[in-house]
Short mmCIF file of C-alpha atoms in Angstrom, two decimals:
data_model
loop_
_atom_site.label_atom_id
_atom_site.label_comp_id
_atom_site.label_asym_id
_atom_site.label_seq_id
_atom_site.Cartn_x
_atom_site.Cartn_y
_atom_site.Cartn_z
CA MET I 624 48.05 -33.11 -16.46
CA PRO I 625 46.29 -30.26 -18.14
CA LEU I 626 48.42 -28.77 -21.33
CA ILE I 627 49.67 -26.01 -22.08
CA LEU I 628 51.71 -25.47 -25.05
CA LEU I 629 54.29 -22.54 -26.32
CA THR I 630 54.77 -21.48 -29.33
CA GLY I 631 56.18 -19.06 -31.28
CA PHE I 632 59.42 -17.34 -32.93
CA PRO I 633 63.01 -18.42 -31.82
CA ALA I 634 64.11 -16.09 -28.99
CA SER I 635 59.91 -15.05 -28.56
CA GLY I 636 60.49 -14.77 -25.03
CA LYS I 637 58.80 -17.98 -24.47
CA SER I 638 60.78 -19.34 -21.67
CA THR I 639 59.57 -15.50 -19.41
CA ARG I 640 56.01 -16.68 -20.40
CA ALA I 641 56.37 -20.14 -19.61
CA GLN I 642 58.02 -18.77 -16.37
CA GLN I 643 55.60 -16.39 -15.79
CA LEU I 644 52.64 -19.45 -16.03
CA LYS I 645 54.37 -21.53 -13.53
CA GLU I 646 54.79 -18.57 -11.49
CA TYR I 647 50.47 -17.62 -11.54
CA PHE I 648 49.84 -21.71 -11.43
CA SER I 649 51.46 -22.53 -8.27
CA THR I 650 50.85 -19.70 -6.33
CA MET I 651 47.19 -18.36 -7.33
CA VAL I 652 46.07 -21.49 -7.98
CA GLY I 653 47.48 -23.65 -5.34
CA LYS I 654 48.53 -26.30 -8.90
CA ASN I 655 51.10 -28.33 -8.88
CA VAL I 656 52.90 -27.59 -12.49
CA VAL I 657 55.81 -29.06 -14.44
CA LEU I 658 58.00 -26.93 -16.58
CA LEU I 659 59.48 -29.52 -19.84
CA SER I 660 61.12 -26.87 -21.46
CA GLU I 661 63.29 -27.75 -24.54
CA ASN I 662 66.21 -25.50 -23.69
CA GLU I 663 66.58 -27.98 -20.72
CA ILE I 664 67.19 -30.40 -23.64
CA VAL I 665 69.41 -28.01 -26.39
CA LYS I 666 72.38 -27.87 -24.63
CA ASN I 667 73.40 -26.31 -28.37
CA LYS I 668 71.57 -23.83 -30.71
CA HIS I 669 73.63 -25.43 -33.46
CA ILE I 670 71.21 -29.03 -33.50
CA TYR I 671 68.92 -26.84 -35.46
CA SER I 672 71.61 -26.85 -38.85
CA ASP I 673 70.78 -30.69 -38.60
CA ALA I 674 67.28 -31.96 -39.10
CA ASN I 675 67.79 -35.29 -37.85
CA LYS I 676 69.29 -33.73 -34.66
CA GLU I 677 65.85 -31.90 -34.10
CA LYS I 678 63.70 -34.67 -35.20
CA GLU I 679 65.27 -37.26 -32.43
CA LEU I 680 64.79 -33.89 -30.18
CA ARG I 681 61.05 -33.04 -31.15
CA SER I 682 60.97 -36.94 -30.34
CA THR I 683 62.15 -36.73 -27.41
CA LEU I 684 59.87 -33.13 -26.60
CA LYS I 685 57.31 -36.52 -26.95
CA SER I 686 58.26 -38.92 -24.94
CA GLU I 687 58.70 -36.50 -21.76
CA LEU I 688 55.52 -35.17 -22.03
CA GLN I 689 53.45 -38.50 -22.78
CA ARG I 690 55.57 -39.51 -19.13
CA LEU I 691 54.25 -36.37 -17.82
CA ILE I 692 51.07 -35.77 -18.68
CA SER I 693 48.35 -36.21 -16.31
CA GLN I 694 44.16 -35.68 -15.24
CA ASP I 695 45.96 -33.54 -12.53
CA ASP I 696 48.40 -30.45 -12.74
CA ILE I 697 49.00 -28.55 -15.71
CA LEU I 698 52.35 -29.28 -17.24
CA ILE I 699 53.55 -26.92 -19.76
CA LEU I 700 55.11 -26.86 -23.13
CA ASP I 701 57.96 -24.87 -23.42
CA GLY I 702 59.33 -24.77 -26.99
CA GLY I 703 58.64 -24.03 -31.39
CA ASN I 704 56.77 -25.90 -31.75
CA TYR I 705 56.84 -24.74 -34.86
CA ILE I 706 54.95 -27.38 -36.48
CA LYS I 707 51.59 -27.14 -36.39
CA GLY I 708 50.98 -31.83 -37.64
CA TYR I 709 53.69 -31.70 -34.67
CA ARG I 710 51.04 -30.22 -32.21
CA TYR I 711 48.35 -31.98 -34.03
CA GLU I 712 50.20 -35.37 -33.05
CA LEU I 713 51.48 -33.19 -29.35
CA TYR I 714 46.51 -33.03 -28.58
CA CYS I 715 46.41 -36.44 -29.69
CA SER I 716 47.78 -36.80 -26.70
CA SER I 717 46.60 -34.52 -24.74
CA LYS I 718 42.83 -35.19 -25.79
CA SER I 719 44.21 -39.48 -25.13
CA ASN I 720 45.05 -38.73 -21.94
CA LYS I 721 41.38 -37.11 -21.45
CA THR I 722 42.67 -33.98 -20.29
CA THR I 723 42.19 -30.06 -21.98
CA GLN I 724 45.29 -27.99 -23.28
CA CYS I 725 45.67 -25.34 -25.15
CA THR I 726 48.32 -22.64 -27.09
CA LEU I 727 49.32 -19.61 -26.26
CA HIS I 728 51.49 -17.95 -30.30
CA ILE I 729 54.31 -15.37 -28.10
CA ASP I 730 53.40 -13.52 -31.80
CA THR I 731 57.22 -11.27 -31.77
CA SER I 732 57.86 -9.88 -34.44
CA SER I 733 61.23 -11.76 -36.25
CA GLU I 734 63.65 -7.58 -35.86
CA GLN I 735 62.77 -8.20 -32.42
CA ALA I 736 62.72 -11.84 -31.94
CA TRP I 737 65.98 -11.35 -33.49
CA LYS I 738 67.59 -8.35 -31.32
CA GLN I 739 66.66 -10.55 -28.30
CA ASN I 740 68.79 -12.84 -29.26
CA LEU I 741 72.04 -11.39 -29.90
CA LYS I 742 71.09 -9.97 -25.76
CA ARG I 743 71.56 -14.13 -25.22
CA GLU I 744 74.45 -15.66 -24.59
CA GLU I 745 76.95 -16.38 -26.87
CA ASN I 746 76.37 -20.44 -26.20
CA CYS I 747 72.57 -19.62 -25.92
CA GLN I 748 71.65 -18.29 -28.82
CA TYR I 749 70.99 -19.14 -32.31
CA SER I 750 72.90 -17.70 -36.13
CA GLN I 751 71.90 -16.08 -38.00
CA GLU I 752 71.54 -18.72 -40.68
CA ASN I 753 69.10 -21.16 -38.33
CA PHE I 754 67.27 -18.47 -37.73
CA ASP I 755 66.54 -17.10 -40.38
CA ALA I 756 65.87 -20.95 -41.22
CA LEU I 757 63.30 -22.34 -38.29
CA ILE I 758 61.68 -18.15 -38.90
CA MET I 759 60.85 -19.34 -42.67
CA ARG I 760 59.39 -23.07 -41.46
CA TYR I 761 57.71 -22.01 -38.90
CA GLU I 762 53.86 -22.94 -38.57
CA ALA I 763 51.43 -20.07 -37.15
CA PRO I 764 48.81 -21.50 -35.47
CA ASP I 765 45.05 -21.04 -36.23
CA GLY I 766 42.95 -21.09 -33.02
CA ARG I 767 40.35 -23.08 -36.00
CA ASN I 768 42.12 -25.69 -35.41
CA ARG I 769 40.74 -27.70 -32.89
CA TRP I 770 44.56 -28.98 -32.12
CA ASP I 771 45.69 -25.34 -31.87
CA SER I 772 41.90 -24.10 -29.86
CA PRO I 773 42.01 -22.52 -27.67
CA LEU I 774 44.15 -20.48 -28.81
CA PHE I 775 45.82 -17.28 -26.43
CA THR I 776 48.23 -14.99 -28.68
CA ILE I 777 50.20 -12.55 -26.51
CA GLN I 778 52.17 -9.58 -28.41
CA PRO I 779 55.16 -8.57 -26.31
CA GLU I 780 53.25 -5.54 -24.28
CA ASP I 781 50.94 -7.92 -23.28
CA GLU I 782 49.93 -8.96 -20.28
CA LEU I 783 49.36 -12.65 -19.61
CA PRO I 784 45.17 -13.16 -19.02
CA PHE I 785 45.76 -15.94 -16.68
CA GLU I 786 42.72 -16.07 -15.22
CA GLU I 787 40.65 -17.45 -18.85
CA ILE I 788 43.38 -20.33 -19.76
CA ALA I 789 43.30 -21.17 -16.06
CA ALA I 790 38.85 -21.70 -17.32
CA ALA I 791 39.91 -23.31 -20.11
CA LEU I 792 42.35 -25.81 -18.80
CA CYS I 793 40.02 -25.99 -15.54
CA GLU I 794 36.67 -25.31 -16.29
CA ARG I 795 36.89 -26.38 -20.01
CA LYS I 796 35.64 -30.28 -20.51
CA ALA I 797 37.68 -32.32 -21.95
CA PRO I 798 36.66 -33.68 -25.06
CA ALA I 799 36.95 -37.54 -25.41
CA PRO I 800 39.27 -39.49 -27.34
CA ASN I 801 37.73 -41.27 -29.75
CA GLN I 802 40.03 -43.92 -32.06
CA SER I 803 42.25 -41.80 -33.50
CA THR I 804 43.74 -40.48 -30.08
CA GLN I 805 42.87 -44.07 -27.84
CA SER I 806 46.13 -46.25 -27.77
CA LEU I 807 44.39 -49.73 -28.17
CA PRO I 808 44.68 -53.64 -28.62
CA LEU I 809 46.76 -54.73 -31.71
CA THR I 810 42.93 -56.53 -31.94
CA SER I 811 42.97 -57.67 -35.24
CA THR I 812 45.37 -59.66 -36.70
CA ASN I 813 45.62 -58.20 -40.16
CA PHE I 814 45.29 -54.55 -39.40
CA LEU I 815 49.11 -53.73 -41.06
CA TYR I 816 47.68 -55.13 -43.72
CA GLU I 817 44.40 -53.10 -43.54
CA LEU I 818 46.79 -49.98 -43.01
CA ASP I 819 49.26 -50.90 -45.70
CA CYS I 820 46.06 -50.86 -48.39
CA VAL I 821 43.95 -48.19 -46.21
CA THR I 822 46.88 -45.14 -46.79
CA GLN I 823 47.75 -46.49 -50.92
CA GLU I 824 44.75 -46.33 -52.02
CA ILE I 825 43.51 -42.89 -49.77
CA VAL I 826 47.08 -41.64 -51.81
CA ASN I 827 46.76 -43.05 -55.30
CA ARG I 828 43.33 -41.51 -55.60
CA VAL I 829 44.84 -37.69 -54.81
CA VAL I 830 47.44 -39.04 -57.44
CA GLU I 831 44.93 -39.69 -60.41
CA ALA I 832 42.76 -36.98 -60.08
CA GLN I 833 44.82 -34.75 -60.43
CA LYS I 834 45.34 -35.72 -63.58
CA THR I 835 42.26 -34.77 -64.49
CA SER I 836 40.64 -31.49 -62.49
CA VAL I 837 41.51 -28.55 -61.28
CA ILE I 838 42.74 -26.72 -57.71
CA GLY I 839 39.85 -25.91 -56.16
CA ASP I 840 38.62 -29.12 -57.23
CA GLU I 841 37.44 -32.13 -54.03
CA VAL I 842 38.76 -35.53 -53.77
CA SER I 843 36.57 -38.77 -52.38
CA ILE I 844 38.70 -40.18 -50.09
CA PRO I 845 37.80 -44.26 -50.72
CA ASN I 846 36.18 -46.23 -47.37
CA SER I 847 35.77 -42.35 -46.26
CA THR I 848 32.73 -40.00 -46.30
CA GLU I 849 35.74 -36.97 -46.28
CA LYS I 850 36.11 -34.81 -49.59
CA PHE I 851 39.63 -34.02 -49.78
CA LEU I 852 40.22 -30.84 -50.96
CA LEU I 853 42.76 -30.08 -53.72
CA LYS I 854 45.08 -26.77 -52.54
CA ARG I 855 47.32 -26.83 -55.11
CA ARG I 856 49.58 -29.64 -56.31
CA TYR I 857 51.09 -32.54 -54.93
CA GLN I 858 53.76 -34.35 -55.96
CA LEU I 859 53.42 -38.81 -55.27
CA SER I 860 56.94 -38.17 -52.20
CA GLU I 861 55.49 -35.45 -50.53
CA LEU I 862 52.34 -37.72 -49.52
CA SER I 863 54.68 -41.12 -49.47
CA ARG I 864 55.69 -39.68 -46.43
CA ILE I 865 53.42 -38.26 -44.91
CA ARG I 866 51.99 -42.08 -45.62
CA ARG I 867 55.30 -44.26 -43.82
CA GLN I 868 54.58 -41.64 -41.47
CA PHE I 869 50.72 -41.31 -40.24
CA ILE I 870 51.44 -45.36 -40.47
CA SER I 871 54.57 -45.66 -37.70
CA PHE I 872 52.51 -43.54 -35.76
CA ALA I 873 49.35 -45.22 -36.72
CA LYS I 874 51.38 -48.71 -35.84
CA THR I 875 51.13 -47.45 -31.85
CA HIS I 876 47.63 -46.30 -31.87
CA PRO I 877 45.51 -49.57 -33.05
CA VAL I 878 42.16 -49.90 -34.27
CA ASP I 879 39.65 -52.50 -34.11
CA ASP I 880 37.37 -50.48 -36.79
CA ILE I 881 39.12 -50.61 -39.76
CA PRO I 882 36.71 -48.56 -41.99
CA ARG I 883 38.44 -45.95 -39.78
CA LEU I 884 41.13 -45.94 -40.90
CA ALA I 885 40.35 -43.75 -44.09
CA ALA I 886 39.12 -41.24 -41.72
CA MET I 887 42.30 -40.44 -39.24
CA PHE I 888 44.60 -40.99 -42.56
CA PHE I 889 42.60 -37.63 -43.86
CA GLN I 890 42.67 -36.10 -41.20
CA TYR I 891 46.57 -36.93 -40.11
CA LEU I 892 46.67 -36.22 -43.79
CA THR I 893 45.46 -32.52 -44.03
CA SER I 894 46.99 -31.76 -41.36
CA HIS I 895 50.31 -31.40 -42.10
CA LEU I 896 50.38 -31.12 -45.36
CA VAL I 897 51.73 -27.00 -45.66
#
């Protein structure tokens, strides 16, 4: 299913826009539409005060998306999707299924979103603490990033550009899957060993380079032609955490081309660093 990914502040009006999209594609385009909504899974907004439960929510949504996505019908993902690294993972899922996607940023101000939150039924409201925390953590989409593109930014007073969205999904060629997005059989017996060595070498290179480099310098990535731009100082703990996440991700997306691992990890690392 071509994927429409909605993102925005809590209570920004994403679900309203999702329903409008579903009605348009069902009635005007004649497509079968599946709406996958975060609201159907979250029964209590207090879940957002528990990092582990919120992580489980993202995992559940991703699993459902991977189960539903195909090349035929329209899949709408209605949720906050506020982490750019998570949006990148969803992009990999649609790309590996050889289908198109677009991103809709529901660009409602935090002030207006809070007012809309207070109009909800009490059990559907975000607490002030959770609302403010989600606003602070929100990573707005950027159309220059391939995983956020094509990007449609929607203001509260805007009409949805239905025809442009339909063209982005139905008239555009899906990106070809590559080694970093295809789920391939684990044919290399030393894959896990190479995975550990390649990723650790890159982390070590970045850490060591920071001792003699300044902000703005580029660091050569081992086994790759990529250059890592030092935008700030990166802690070993931060790099190691992302490395562990990538290893878990790569175990379900093993590759035959071991040198490709360096480029894969570089892309993953840069998309997850804030």
